[in-house]
């Protein structure tokens, strides 16, 4: 067990790190951010900040020597340097990073555990893409295997003809059949070092332009009916990775049951509602898990909860948002409100 007072290292310096650090501070921990960008919004709320490249071995070693445990808030942290941080424990284990960093490997991993993703095929050339569309059909979505997020690195393809005209990027890709879903939802769980698993209620998630716009709980009954199967798969993933911390799996709810979309080995935007809406937030339970503390209750703290992301200029409405006393406003402290950038979120509890 890592007692309060110790230092938690966090790889990555964005809003997820900031919210983990705020939860850690409540429990009496100090956090140290490691991030390659100098303007880290997580570092602003932490006691320590190492601003260095992911492959700077000396900086990594110095950072590790200040930490009792290390976690990550960003799944694209390169695996090789993370593996050098031992003997300081890195939780969740870097194997989870390795699986989740690559859309092809995460789909294969989930298939082996009995999960159902959209039909998919790896694409490394024009010929591969044509063959994938022949086999899977169109419409579909071509995605970069690595580093895509919030709808970036994705191309919708309506037909084989359209694919012919697409200049393929040189990075490895995966083609997926387009899923006809009636809703999207996520399973967020926390697994303790002792194997104890807690789930939060599954939120229905609405995306706009590939970016999460809103999450609400409780999800409609038709979605809730798919949660047990989705949870069973998430638990298998967590157990197969001997996972410690918060893990997220995103699903499409379809007439045929839950279709796996992707996983994130970390706290997740669709769980931000848990800060006010659950008895213990995803951030606090992540800290508890990686420090070996008992997990807190994940039950709903209200009848329902709604979380809305503030994207780009929407964050400028903070005064109007605060004029409604029922709104819980979270701003991440980012300087520039670029279009498509997650600047903050607003949570509302449904009390009756
Ligand atoms: P992703 O980055 O893979 O989570 O994709 C972002 C969003 O694009 C998803 O949340 C869906 O709304 C949509 N999307 C991604 N893949 C598919 C698919 N195979 N079929 C239908 N919609 C998809």
Short mmCIF file of C-alpha atoms and ligand atoms in Angstrom, two decimals:
data_model
loop_
_atom_site.label_atom_id
_atom_site.label_comp_id
_atom_site.label_asym_id
_atom_site.label_seq_id
_atom_site.Cartn_x
_atom_site.Cartn_y
_atom_site.Cartn_z
CA UNK A 1 0.00 0.00 0.00
CA UNK A 2 1.23 3.49 -0.85
CA UNK A 3 0.08 5.74 2.00
CA UNK A 4 -1.13 9.34 1.62
CA UNK A 5 1.83 11.72 1.69
CA UNK A 6 3.67 9.80 -1.04
CA UNK A 7 4.14 11.05 -4.59
CA UNK A 8 2.19 9.70 -7.58
CA UNK A 9 3.84 10.14 -10.98
CA UNK A 10 1.54 10.84 -13.93
CA UNK A 11 2.68 10.40 -17.52
CA UNK A 12 0.88 12.99 -19.65
CA UNK A 13 -0.07 16.54 -18.82
CA UNK A 14 -3.67 17.09 -20.00
CA UNK A 15 -7.04 17.48 -18.30
CA UNK A 16 -7.26 13.83 -17.26
CA UNK A 17 -3.97 14.17 -15.38
CA UNK A 18 -5.24 17.41 -13.86
CA UNK A 19 -8.39 15.71 -12.55
CA UNK A 20 -6.46 12.66 -11.27
CA UNK A 21 -4.10 15.04 -9.44
CA UNK A 22 -7.02 16.95 -7.89
CA UNK A 23 -8.51 13.68 -6.59
CA UNK A 24 -5.08 12.56 -5.35
CA UNK A 25 -4.62 15.86 -3.51
CA UNK A 26 -7.90 15.29 -1.68
CA UNK A 27 -6.49 12.01 -0.38
CA UNK A 28 -3.25 13.69 0.70
CA UNK A 29 -0.99 12.60 -2.14
CA UNK A 30 1.42 14.79 -4.05
CA UNK A 31 1.59 14.39 -7.85
CA UNK A 32 4.45 14.81 -10.29
CA UNK A 33 3.64 15.25 -13.99
CA UNK A 34 5.91 14.06 -16.79
CA UNK A 35 5.02 15.60 -20.15
CA UNK A 36 6.83 16.69 -23.28
CA UNK A 37 4.86 19.91 -23.72
CA UNK A 38 5.95 22.86 -21.56
CA UNK A 39 2.45 24.24 -20.93
CA UNK A 40 0.85 21.41 -18.95
CA UNK A 41 -2.55 22.13 -17.42
CA UNK A 42 -2.02 19.13 -15.13
CA UNK A 43 1.34 20.40 -13.88
CA UNK A 44 -0.37 23.63 -12.79
CA UNK A 45 -2.10 21.75 -9.97
CA UNK A 46 0.84 19.47 -9.05
CA UNK A 47 3.87 19.68 -6.81
CA UNK A 48 6.32 18.40 -9.42
CA UNK A 49 6.74 18.75 -13.17
CA UNK A 50 9.30 17.17 -15.45
CA UNK A 51 9.08 18.70 -18.90
CA UNK A 52 11.08 16.33 -21.09
CA UNK A 53 10.78 14.12 -24.15
CA UNK A 54 9.39 10.58 -23.83
CA UNK A 55 12.78 9.12 -24.78
CA UNK A 56 14.86 11.18 -22.32
CA UNK A 57 16.14 8.30 -20.19
CA UNK A 58 17.87 10.53 -17.64
CA UNK A 59 14.78 12.67 -17.08
CA UNK A 60 12.63 9.54 -16.79
CA UNK A 61 14.99 8.05 -14.18
CA UNK A 62 14.98 11.30 -12.16
CA UNK A 63 11.19 11.45 -12.37
CA UNK A 64 10.84 7.81 -11.27
CA UNK A 65 13.14 8.40 -8.29
CA UNK A 66 10.63 10.99 -6.99
CA UNK A 67 7.59 8.67 -7.30
CA UNK A 68 6.16 5.82 -5.23
CA UNK A 69 3.92 4.71 -8.11
CA UNK A 70 3.47 5.91 -11.69
CA UNK A 71 0.32 5.98 -13.79
CA UNK A 72 -0.65 7.51 -17.14
CA UNK A 73 -3.44 9.75 -18.35
CA UNK A 74 -2.67 9.43 -22.06
CA UNK A 75 -2.64 6.14 -23.97
CA UNK A 76 -0.12 7.18 -26.58
CA UNK A 77 2.81 7.32 -24.18
CA UNK A 78 5.52 5.25 -25.94
CA UNK A 79 5.79 1.85 -24.27
CA UNK A 80 9.60 1.41 -24.40
CA UNK A 81 10.46 4.25 -21.99
CA UNK A 82 7.60 3.28 -19.65
CA UNK A 83 9.08 -0.19 -19.35
CA UNK A 84 12.33 1.36 -18.04
CA UNK A 85 10.70 2.99 -15.00
CA UNK A 86 10.96 -0.19 -12.88
CA UNK A 87 11.45 -0.84 -10.00
CA UNK A 88 8.86 1.91 -9.44
CA UNK A 89 5.50 0.25 -10.18
CA UNK A 90 3.66 1.50 -13.27
CA UNK A 91 -0.09 0.91 -12.99
CA UNK A 92 -1.96 -0.09 -15.05
CA UNK A 93 0.79 -2.34 -16.44
CA UNK A 94 2.30 -1.06 -19.72
CA UNK A 95 0.92 -4.15 -21.49
CA UNK A 96 -2.48 -2.37 -21.40
CA UNK A 97 -0.91 0.57 -23.20
CA UNK A 98 0.56 -1.73 -25.81
CA UNK A 99 -2.82 -3.32 -26.55
CA UNK A 100 -4.86 -0.10 -26.52
CA UNK A 101 -2.44 1.99 -28.58
CA UNK A 102 -3.17 0.05 -31.71
CA UNK A 103 -6.75 -0.30 -32.99
CA UNK A 104 -5.88 -3.57 -34.69
CA UNK A 105 -4.30 -5.17 -31.63
CA UNK A 106 -7.15 -4.07 -29.34
CA UNK A 107 -9.75 -5.55 -31.69
CA UNK A 108 -7.82 -8.84 -31.96
CA UNK A 109 -7.37 -8.90 -28.18
CA UNK A 110 -11.10 -8.42 -27.59
CA UNK A 111 -12.06 -11.01 -30.23
CA UNK A 112 -9.91 -13.59 -28.43
CA UNK A 113 -11.86 -12.86 -25.26
CA UNK A 114 -15.18 -13.43 -27.03
CA UNK A 115 -16.06 -9.79 -27.81
CA UNK A 116 -17.60 -8.55 -31.06
CA UNK A 117 -16.09 -5.53 -32.81
CA UNK A 118 -17.29 -4.19 -36.18
CA UNK A 119 -15.93 -6.35 -39.03
CA UNK A 120 -12.38 -5.13 -39.63
CA UNK A 121 -9.29 -5.62 -41.78
CA UNK A 122 -5.75 -4.21 -41.59
CA UNK A 123 -4.90 -1.87 -44.48
CA UNK A 124 -1.36 -1.07 -45.56
CA UNK A 125 -1.88 -0.40 -49.28
CA UNK A 126 -4.49 0.56 -51.89
CA UNK A 127 -4.88 -3.12 -52.74
CA UNK A 128 -5.55 -3.98 -49.07
CA UNK A 129 -8.22 -1.29 -48.92
CA UNK A 130 -9.96 -2.53 -52.06
CA UNK A 131 -9.87 -6.11 -50.71
CA UNK A 132 -11.20 -4.96 -47.32
CA UNK A 133 -14.11 -3.11 -48.92
CA UNK A 134 -14.89 -6.13 -51.14
CA UNK A 135 -14.99 -8.42 -48.11
CA UNK A 136 -16.58 -6.15 -45.48
CA UNK A 137 -18.59 -3.86 -47.73
CA UNK A 138 -19.20 -0.12 -47.72
CA UNK A 139 -19.94 2.25 -46.12
CA UNK A 140 -17.10 1.91 -43.68
CA UNK A 141 -14.52 3.90 -41.78
CA UNK A 142 -10.82 3.87 -42.42
CA UNK A 143 -8.85 4.68 -39.28
CA UNK A 144 -5.19 5.10 -38.45
CA UNK A 145 -4.17 2.20 -36.23
CA UNK A 146 -2.31 4.51 -33.89
CA UNK A 147 -2.66 7.98 -32.43
CA UNK A 148 -6.14 8.79 -33.73
CA UNK A 149 -8.48 10.42 -31.21
CA UNK A 150 -11.64 12.55 -31.14
CA UNK A 151 -12.45 11.64 -34.76
CA UNK A 152 -8.94 12.54 -35.98
CA UNK A 153 -7.23 10.06 -38.30
CA UNK A 154 -10.58 8.76 -39.65
CA UNK A 155 -12.10 8.77 -43.13
CA UNK A 156 -15.64 7.69 -43.91
CA UNK A 157 -15.78 5.72 -47.13
CA UNK A 158 -19.11 5.43 -48.94
CA UNK A 159 -18.01 3.19 -51.81
CA UNK A 160 -15.12 1.37 -53.46
CA UNK A 161 -15.10 4.14 -56.06
CA UNK A 162 -14.63 6.77 -53.38
CA UNK A 163 -11.78 4.75 -51.84
CA UNK A 164 -9.98 4.79 -55.20
CA UNK A 165 -9.65 8.54 -55.01
CA UNK A 166 -8.47 8.69 -51.40
CA UNK A 167 -4.74 9.43 -51.02
CA UNK A 168 -3.83 6.86 -48.35
CA UNK A 169 -1.63 8.04 -45.49
CA UNK A 170 1.58 6.03 -45.16
CA UNK A 171 0.82 4.94 -41.58
CA UNK A 172 -0.76 1.52 -40.85
CA UNK A 173 -4.56 1.63 -41.07
CA UNK A 174 -7.59 -0.46 -40.27
CA UNK A 175 -10.86 -0.52 -42.22
CA UNK A 176 -14.07 -1.08 -40.26
CA UNK A 177 -17.57 -1.76 -41.47
CA UNK A 178 -20.03 0.99 -40.56
CA UNK A 179 -22.09 -0.09 -37.55
CA UNK A 180 -25.81 0.68 -37.46
CA UNK A 181 -26.32 1.49 -33.82
CA UNK A 182 -29.19 2.99 -31.87
CA UNK A 183 -26.95 4.35 -29.11
CA UNK A 184 -23.38 4.48 -27.88
CA UNK A 185 -22.37 3.69 -24.33
CA UNK A 186 -19.31 3.01 -22.26
CA UNK A 187 -18.39 0.64 -19.48
CA UNK A 188 -16.03 2.19 -16.95
CA UNK A 189 -14.68 -0.07 -14.26
CA UNK A 190 -12.05 0.13 -11.59
CA UNK A 191 -10.07 -2.95 -10.64
CA UNK A 192 -8.13 -2.98 -7.37
CA UNK A 193 -4.79 -4.68 -6.82
CA UNK A 194 -6.72 -7.46 -5.04
CA UNK A 195 -8.87 -8.11 -8.15
CA UNK A 196 -11.95 -6.35 -6.75
CA UNK A 197 -13.92 -4.80 -9.65
CA UNK A 198 -16.38 -1.90 -9.35
CA UNK A 199 -18.45 -0.54 -12.24
CA UNK A 200 -20.05 2.84 -12.60
CA UNK A 201 -23.45 3.05 -14.25
CA UNK A 202 -23.01 3.02 -18.01
CA UNK A 203 -23.64 6.40 -19.59
CA UNK A 204 -25.25 6.86 -22.96
CA UNK A 205 -22.75 8.87 -24.98
CA UNK A 206 -23.59 11.17 -27.86
CA UNK A 207 -20.77 12.12 -30.22
CA UNK A 208 -20.78 15.04 -32.61
CA UNK A 209 -18.15 15.15 -35.33
CA UNK A 210 -16.37 12.18 -33.72
CA UNK A 211 -16.02 14.04 -30.39
CA UNK A 212 -17.96 13.19 -27.25
CA UNK A 213 -20.63 15.86 -26.77
CA UNK A 214 -22.78 14.50 -23.91
CA UNK A 215 -22.98 11.58 -21.48
CA UNK A 216 -26.09 10.80 -19.48
CA UNK A 217 -27.11 8.29 -16.84
CA UNK A 218 -29.24 6.38 -16.46
CA UNK A 219 -29.01 5.24 -20.05
CA UNK A 220 -32.29 4.20 -21.76
CA UNK A 221 -33.57 0.71 -20.92
CA UNK A 222 -32.56 -0.67 -24.33
CA UNK A 223 -28.96 0.32 -23.61
CA UNK A 224 -29.07 -0.95 -20.04
CA UNK A 225 -30.12 -4.33 -21.38
CA UNK A 226 -26.74 -4.58 -23.14
CA UNK A 227 -24.66 -3.54 -20.15
CA UNK A 228 -24.28 -7.00 -18.53
CA UNK A 229 -22.65 -8.50 -21.66
CA UNK A 230 -20.50 -5.42 -22.12
CA UNK A 231 -19.40 -5.53 -18.47
CA UNK A 232 -18.55 -9.21 -18.75
CA UNK A 233 -16.24 -8.43 -21.67
CA UNK A 234 -14.69 -5.46 -19.84
CA UNK A 235 -14.01 -7.69 -16.82
CA UNK A 236 -12.32 -10.28 -19.06
CA UNK A 237 -10.12 -7.55 -20.55
CA UNK A 238 -9.21 -6.29 -17.07
CA UNK A 239 -8.42 -9.78 -15.81
CA UNK A 240 -6.41 -10.75 -18.90
CA UNK A 241 -4.23 -7.66 -18.40
CA UNK A 242 -4.07 -8.08 -14.60
CA UNK A 243 -5.31 -4.53 -14.71
CA UNK A 244 -5.10 -2.14 -11.77
CA UNK A 245 -6.93 1.19 -12.07
CA UNK A 246 -9.74 2.58 -14.19
CA UNK A 247 -10.42 0.95 -17.57
CA UNK A 248 -12.93 2.10 -20.20
CA UNK A 249 -14.52 0.17 -23.04
CA UNK A 250 -16.75 1.96 -25.57
CA UNK A 251 -19.60 0.15 -27.29
CA UNK A 252 -22.23 0.59 -29.95
CA UNK A 253 -25.67 -0.64 -28.84
CA UNK A 254 -27.11 -2.52 -31.83
CA UNK A 255 -30.13 -4.75 -32.43
CA UNK A 256 -27.69 -7.70 -32.30
CA UNK A 257 -26.19 -6.68 -28.95
CA UNK A 258 -23.14 -4.68 -27.87
CA UNK A 259 -20.47 -4.10 -30.51
CA UNK A 260 -17.05 -3.20 -29.11
CA UNK A 261 -15.65 0.05 -30.48
CA UNK A 262 -12.48 0.79 -28.54
CA UNK A 263 -10.82 0.71 -25.15
CA UNK A 264 -8.92 3.28 -23.16
CA UNK A 265 -6.55 2.12 -20.39
CA UNK A 266 -7.39 5.15 -18.29
CA UNK A 267 -10.04 7.41 -16.84
CA UNK A 268 -12.40 8.58 -19.58
CA UNK A 269 -14.33 11.63 -20.72
CA UNK A 270 -17.58 9.65 -20.53
CA UNK A 271 -16.91 9.23 -16.79
CA UNK A 272 -16.47 12.90 -15.87
CA UNK A 273 -20.02 12.90 -14.54
CA UNK A 274 -18.81 10.68 -11.68
CA UNK A 275 -17.13 13.65 -9.95
CA UNK A 276 -20.48 14.92 -8.65
CA UNK A 277 -22.77 12.13 -9.85
CA UNK A 278 -21.28 9.08 -8.15
CA UNK A 279 -20.38 8.41 -4.53
CA UNK A 280 -16.75 7.96 -5.61
CA UNK A 281 -15.43 9.46 -8.85
CA UNK A 282 -13.45 7.61 -11.49
CA UNK A 283 -10.46 9.80 -10.59
CA UNK A 284 -10.55 9.01 -6.88
CA UNK A 285 -10.99 5.28 -7.43
CA UNK A 286 -8.11 5.27 -9.92
CA UNK A 287 -5.89 6.82 -7.24
CA UNK A 288 -7.18 4.38 -4.63
CA UNK A 289 -6.53 1.40 -6.92
CA UNK A 290 -2.98 2.30 -7.92
CA UNK A 291 -2.11 3.08 -4.29
CA UNK A 292 -3.58 -0.20 -3.03
CA UNK A 293 -6.33 1.48 -0.98
CA UNK A 294 -9.84 0.00 -0.70
CA UNK A 295 -12.10 1.14 -3.57
CA UNK A 296 -14.96 3.53 -2.92
CA UNK A 297 -18.64 3.00 -3.72
CA UNK A 298 -19.46 3.71 -7.38
CA UNK A 299 -23.24 4.05 -6.92
CA UNK A 300 -25.12 7.01 -8.35
CA UNK A 301 -25.36 10.02 -6.03
CA UNK A 302 -28.53 11.30 -7.74
CA UNK A 303 -31.47 10.01 -9.78
CA UNK A 304 -29.64 10.93 -12.94
CA UNK A 305 -26.66 12.88 -14.20
CA UNK A 306 -25.89 14.75 -17.38
CA UNK A 307 -22.46 15.84 -18.51
CA UNK A 308 -21.90 18.17 -21.44
CA UNK A 309 -18.48 18.86 -22.90
CA UNK A 310 -17.46 22.44 -23.56
CA UNK A 311 -15.73 22.35 -26.93
CA UNK A 312 -13.82 25.32 -28.33
CA UNK A 313 -15.69 28.62 -27.90
CA UNK A 314 -18.43 27.02 -25.77
CA UNK A 315 -16.13 27.51 -22.78
CA UNK A 316 -16.49 31.28 -23.17
CA UNK A 317 -20.08 30.86 -21.87
CA UNK A 318 -18.80 30.22 -18.34
CA UNK A 319 -20.62 33.20 -16.83
CA UNK A 320 -23.94 32.10 -18.31
CA UNK A 321 -23.33 28.52 -17.18
CA UNK A 322 -22.61 29.68 -13.63
CA UNK A 323 -25.77 31.80 -13.58
CA UNK A 324 -27.69 28.51 -13.16
CA UNK A 325 -26.82 27.34 -9.64
CA UNK A 326 -27.50 23.70 -10.58
CA UNK A 327 -24.56 23.60 -13.00
CA UNK A 328 -21.20 22.23 -11.90
CA UNK A 329 -18.61 23.91 -14.11
CA UNK A 330 -15.19 22.42 -14.81
CA UNK A 331 -12.71 24.43 -16.87
CA UNK A 332 -9.39 22.84 -17.69
CA UNK A 333 -7.34 26.04 -17.81
CA UNK A 334 -6.37 25.70 -21.48
CA UNK A 335 -5.20 28.98 -22.97
CA UNK A 336 -6.56 28.83 -26.52
CA UNK A 337 -10.14 27.72 -27.31
CA UNK A 338 -9.38 26.11 -30.68
CA UNK A 339 -12.32 24.51 -32.55
CA UNK A 340 -12.75 20.86 -31.54
CA UNK A 341 -10.64 21.31 -28.39
CA UNK A 342 -12.07 20.04 -25.10
CA UNK A 343 -11.96 23.10 -22.83
CA UNK A 344 -14.11 21.91 -19.94
CA UNK A 345 -17.40 20.27 -19.05
CA UNK A 346 -20.63 20.97 -17.18
CA UNK A 347 -22.42 18.44 -15.00
CA UNK A 348 -26.01 18.58 -13.79
CA UNK A 349 -27.56 16.21 -11.29
CA UNK A 350 -31.18 15.13 -11.69
CA UNK A 351 -32.40 15.17 -8.11
CA UNK A 352 -36.06 14.22 -8.45
P1 LIG B 1 -13.60 6.35 -32.39
O1 LIG B 1 -12.48 7.35 -32.38
O2 LIG B 1 -13.21 5.07 -33.03
O3 LIG B 1 -14.20 6.15 -31.04
O4 LIG B 1 -14.75 6.99 -33.29
C1 LIG B 1 -15.41 8.19 -32.90
C2 LIG B 1 -16.90 8.08 -33.21
O5 LIG B 1 -17.11 7.84 -34.61
C3 LIG B 1 -17.60 6.93 -32.51
O6 LIG B 1 -17.92 7.23 -31.19
C4 LIG B 1 -18.81 6.76 -33.40
O7 LIG B 1 -19.76 7.78 -33.17
C5 LIG B 1 -18.21 6.96 -34.79
N1 LIG B 1 -17.74 5.65 -35.32
C6 LIG B 1 -16.49 5.16 -35.19
N2 LIG B 1 -16.39 3.93 -35.76
C7 LIG B 1 -17.59 3.63 -36.27
C8 LIG B 1 -18.14 2.51 -36.97
N3 LIG B 1 -17.39 1.45 -37.30
N4 LIG B 1 -19.46 2.55 -37.32
C9 LIG B 1 -20.22 3.63 -37.02
N5 LIG B 1 -19.76 4.72 -36.36
C10 LIG B 1 -18.48 4.73 -35.98
#
